[in-house]
Coordinates of C-alpha atoms in Angstrom, one line a residue:
M146 CA 9.1 15.6 4.3
Y147 CA 11.6 18.3 3.3
R148 CA 13.5 20.5 5.9
C149 CA 14.1 24.1 4.8
H150 CA 16.3 26.4 6.8
M151 CA 15.7 30.0 6.2
Q152 CA 18.3 32.6 7.1
F153 CA 16.8 36.0 7.4
Y154 CA 18.8 39.2 7.2
L155 CA 17.2 42.5 8.2
V156 CA 18.8 45.7 7.0
N157 CA 17.9 49.1 8.4
C158 CA 14.6 47.7 9.8
P159 CA 13.0 49.1 12.9
P160 CA 13.6 46.8 16.0
K161 CA 9.9 46.0 16.2
V162 CA 10.1 44.3 12.8
L163 CA 12.6 41.8 14.0
E164 CA 10.8 41.3 17.3
T165 CA 7.5 40.6 15.6
I166 CA 8.6 38.2 12.9
A167 CA 11.0 36.3 15.2
D168 CA 8.1 35.8 17.5
L169 CA 6.0 34.1 14.8
P170 CA 6.4 30.3 14.6
A171 CA 7.9 28.7 11.5
L172 CA 5.5 26.5 9.5
E173 CA 5.9 22.8 9.3
G174 CA 9.1 21.8 7.4
F175 CA 10.8 25.2 8.1
D176 CA 13.1 26.7 10.7
H177 CA 14.2 30.3 10.9
A178 CA 17.4 32.2 12.0
F179 CA 17.8 36.0 12.1
T180 CA 20.6 38.5 11.7
S181 CA 20.4 42.3 11.4
S182 CA 22.5 45.4 10.8
R183 CA 21.9 49.1 10.1
E184 CA 24.0 49.1 6.9
P185 CA 24.2 46.2 4.5
K186 CA 27.2 43.9 5.1
R187 CA 28.5 41.7 2.3
E188 CA 29.2 38.7 4.5
L189 CA 25.7 38.7 5.9
L190 CA 24.1 39.2 2.5
A191 CA 26.1 36.2 1.2
R192 CA 24.5 33.9 3.8
A193 CA 21.0 35.2 3.6
D194 CA 18.1 33.3 2.1
V195 CA 15.7 36.3 2.7
V196 CA 16.7 40.0 2.9
L197 CA 14.2 42.4 4.5
A198 CA 15.3 45.9 4.1
V199 CA 14.3 49.5 4.4
P200 CA 16.3 51.1 1.5
T201 CA 18.2 54.3 2.3
G202 CA 18.3 55.5 -1.3
G203 CA 17.0 54.9 -4.8
E204 CA 17.7 52.1 -7.3
E205 CA 21.4 51.8 -6.5
A206 CA 20.7 51.2 -2.9
V207 CA 18.4 48.3 -3.8
R208 CA 20.9 46.9 -6.1
A209 CA 23.5 46.9 -3.4
L210 CA 21.2 44.6 -1.4
T211 CA 21.4 41.9 -4.1
E212 CA 25.1 42.0 -4.9
G213 CA 27.1 39.1 -3.6
G214 CA 24.1 37.3 -2.3
K215 CA 22.7 33.9 -3.2
P216 CA 21.1 33.6 -6.6
S217 CA 18.0 32.2 -4.9
A218 CA 17.9 34.8 -2.2
Q219 CA 14.6 36.7 -1.9
L220 CA 14.4 40.5 -1.3
I221 CA 11.5 42.1 0.6
L222 CA 11.5 45.9 0.7
L223 CA 9.8 47.9 3.4
A224 CA 9.2 51.5 2.3
D225 CA 6.7 54.3 2.6
K226 CA 5.0 55.7 -0.5
E227 CA 7.5 58.6 -0.9
Q228 CA 10.5 56.1 -0.7
T229 CA 8.7 53.8 -3.1
A230 CA 8.5 56.5 -5.8
A231 CA 12.3 57.0 -5.5
L232 CA 13.2 53.3 -6.0
G233 CA 12.7 53.3 -9.8
G234 CA 13.9 50.1 -11.4
G235 CA 15.0 48.8 -8.1
L236 CA 11.4 47.6 -7.4
A237 CA 11.8 45.0 -10.1
L238 CA 14.6 43.3 -8.0
A239 CA 12.2 42.8 -5.0
G240 CA 9.9 39.9 -4.6
E241 CA 7.6 41.8 -2.3
L242 CA 7.0 45.4 -1.2
W243 CA 5.5 46.1 2.2
T244 CA 4.3 49.7 2.6
L245 CA 5.3 51.5 5.7
P246 CA 4.1 52.4 8.3
L247 CA 2.9 48.9 9.3
T248 CA 0.9 48.1 12.4
D249 CA 1.8 44.9 14.3
A250 CA -1.2 43.2 12.9
E251 CA -0.3 44.2 9.3
L252 CA 3.3 43.0 9.7
R253 CA 2.1 39.7 11.0
F254 CA -0.4 39.4 8.2
H255 CA 2.3 40.1 5.5
F256 CA 4.8 37.7 7.0
R257 CA 2.3 34.9 7.5
R258 CA 1.2 35.3 3.9
W259 CA 4.8 35.2 2.8
Q260 CA 5.3 32.0 4.8
E261 CA 2.3 30.3 3.2
K262 CA 3.7 31.1 -0.3
Q263 CA 7.0 29.5 0.6
K264 CA 5.3 26.4 1.9
T265 CA 3.2 26.1 -1.2
R266 CA 6.3 26.4 -3.3
W267 CA 8.1 23.7 -1.4
D268 CA 5.1 21.5 -1.2
L269 CA 4.9 21.6 -5.0
W270 CA 8.6 20.8 -5.3
Q271 CA 8.1 17.8 -3.0
T272 CA 5.1 16.6 -5.0
N273 CA 7.0 16.9 -8.2
Q274 CA 9.8 14.8 -6.7
Y275 CA 7.3 12.1 -5.8
L276 CA 5.9 12.3 -9.4
E277 CA 9.3 12.0 -11.0
A278 CA 10.4 9.2 -8.8
T279 CA 7.1 7.3 -9.5
I280 CA 6.9 7.6 -13.3
N281 CA 10.6 7.1 -13.9
S282 CA 10.7 3.9 -11.9
T283 CA 8.5 2.0 -14.3
P284 CA 9.6 0.5 -17.7
S285 CA 6.2 1.5 -19.1
L286 CA 6.0 4.6 -21.3
V287 CA 4.2 7.4 -19.4
W288 CA 3.2 10.7 -21.0
Y289 CA 0.8 13.5 -20.3
K290 CA -0.9 15.2 -23.2
N291 CA -3.2 18.2 -23.2
K292 CA -6.4 18.4 -25.2
N293 CA -4.4 19.9 -28.1
G294 CA -2.2 16.9 -28.3
I295 CA 0.9 18.6 -26.8
H296 CA 3.1 16.4 -24.5
E297 CA 3.3 18.2 -21.2
K298 CA 5.4 15.6 -19.3
V299 CA 7.0 12.3 -20.1
N300 CA 9.0 9.7 -18.2
D301 CA 12.5 8.4 -18.8
A302 CA 11.3 5.2 -20.5
F303 CA 9.4 7.4 -23.1
C304 CA 12.5 9.4 -23.9
A305 CA 14.6 6.3 -24.2
T306 CA 12.1 4.8 -26.7
V307 CA 11.8 7.9 -28.9
N308 CA 15.5 8.7 -28.5
K309 CA 14.9 12.3 -27.5
T310 CA 15.5 14.2 -24.3
K311 CA 12.7 15.6 -22.1
E312 CA 13.6 19.1 -23.2
Q313 CA 13.1 18.0 -26.8
V314 CA 9.9 16.2 -26.2
Q315 CA 7.9 18.3 -23.7
G316 CA 6.0 21.0 -25.4
R317 CA 5.9 19.2 -28.7
G318 CA 3.3 17.2 -30.6
H319 CA 3.1 13.6 -31.8
A320 CA 4.6 14.1 -35.3
Y321 CA 7.9 15.6 -34.1
I322 CA 8.3 13.1 -31.3
W323 CA 7.7 10.0 -33.3
D324 CA 9.2 11.3 -36.6
V325 CA 6.0 11.0 -38.6
E326 CA 4.3 13.4 -41.0
Q327 CA 1.0 14.1 -39.1
D328 CA 0.2 14.9 -35.6
L329 CA -2.1 12.6 -33.7
K330 CA -5.3 14.4 -32.6
L331 CA -7.4 13.1 -29.7
T332 CA -10.2 11.0 -31.2
G333 CA -12.4 8.1 -30.1
N334 CA -11.7 6.9 -26.6
G335 CA -9.2 9.7 -26.1
L336 CA -11.8 12.3 -26.8
V337 CA -14.3 10.6 -24.6
V338 CA -11.8 10.6 -21.7
V339 CA -10.8 14.3 -22.0
C340 CA -14.4 15.5 -22.3
R341 CA -15.6 13.8 -19.1
D342 CA -15.5 15.4 -15.6
R343 CA -13.6 12.5 -14.1
S344 CA -11.0 10.0 -15.0
F345 CA -11.7 6.9 -17.0
V346 CA -9.5 4.0 -17.8
F347 CA -9.6 2.2 -21.2
Q348 CA -7.7 -0.9 -22.1
L349 CA -6.9 -0.5 -25.7
Q350 CA -4.7 -2.3 -28.1
M351 CA -2.5 -0.6 -30.7
F352 CA 0.4 -1.6 -32.9
F353 CA 3.7 0.0 -31.7
R354 CA 6.8 -0.7 -33.8
K355 CA 5.1 -3.8 -35.2
K356 CA 4.2 -5.1 -31.8
R357 CA 0.7 -5.2 -30.1
V358 CA 0.7 -3.3 -26.9
N359 CA -1.8 -2.1 -24.3
V360 CA -2.5 1.5 -23.7
V361 CA -4.3 2.8 -20.6
L362 CA -6.0 6.2 -20.9
N363 CA -6.7 8.3 -17.8
G364 CA -8.6 11.6 -18.2
I365 CA -7.3 14.7 -16.5
A366 CA -9.9 17.3 -15.6
D367 CA -9.5 20.8 -14.3
A368 CA -9.9 20.9 -10.6
V369 CA -12.2 24.0 -10.6
S370 CA -14.3 23.9 -13.7
K371 CA -14.1 20.1 -14.1
I372 CA -13.5 20.6 -17.8
G373 CA -11.3 18.0 -19.4
Q374 CA -7.8 19.2 -20.0
G375 CA -5.9 16.2 -21.3
V376 CA -5.1 12.6 -21.0
L377 CA -2.5 10.4 -19.3
P378 CA -1.7 7.5 -21.6
L379 CA 0.3 4.6 -20.2
L380 CA 1.8 2.2 -22.7
R381 CA 2.6 -1.3 -21.5
N382 CA 4.4 -3.9 -23.6

């Protein structure tokens, strides 16, 4: 499980804002720390992971909240409708805008929703780490293709075999990757797999660089519509 420390910096926020969000428990995998000041301070901006601010001016005031901070820092603006109209292009620098005035219940709602988004983001990061570690630990070639034949994801063994990087391979079709003239469309068992609403496994045999190898095809269906979206072939020597 990951552990994510979030340093919050509140700028020109009413005291009630700090009291309310500091009172809310951090979600699993997270811990929170808080600092605040009336005017933005460069040393506090440099340490902040999240900046919550009530801007005191227009676009330039918002830009000042992002200067010298971490590239990954998030900016949440709190402003009433009149202030919002004066922010201009500064709004594009913010990840969220919470419209003032806010009741205690509304502030708790916004902050909890923001927390849930962060947890989803980090859960996806962790799942991707698991996936990468799993597929890259096998000498078998693993690749994910969508129903149009485009390679969405490949493992290290696949790249070593085709002598191309993941950046070169992912997003491309069969012809470019294997240096042949024609792309390989989904046909036969591959088409059967992608059109079903659940995964199937086929043990096939195909010639690969003058050797006979086994290919396992797993169907990938959309989680909501159950419509087939692609296949996960696994090539085993």
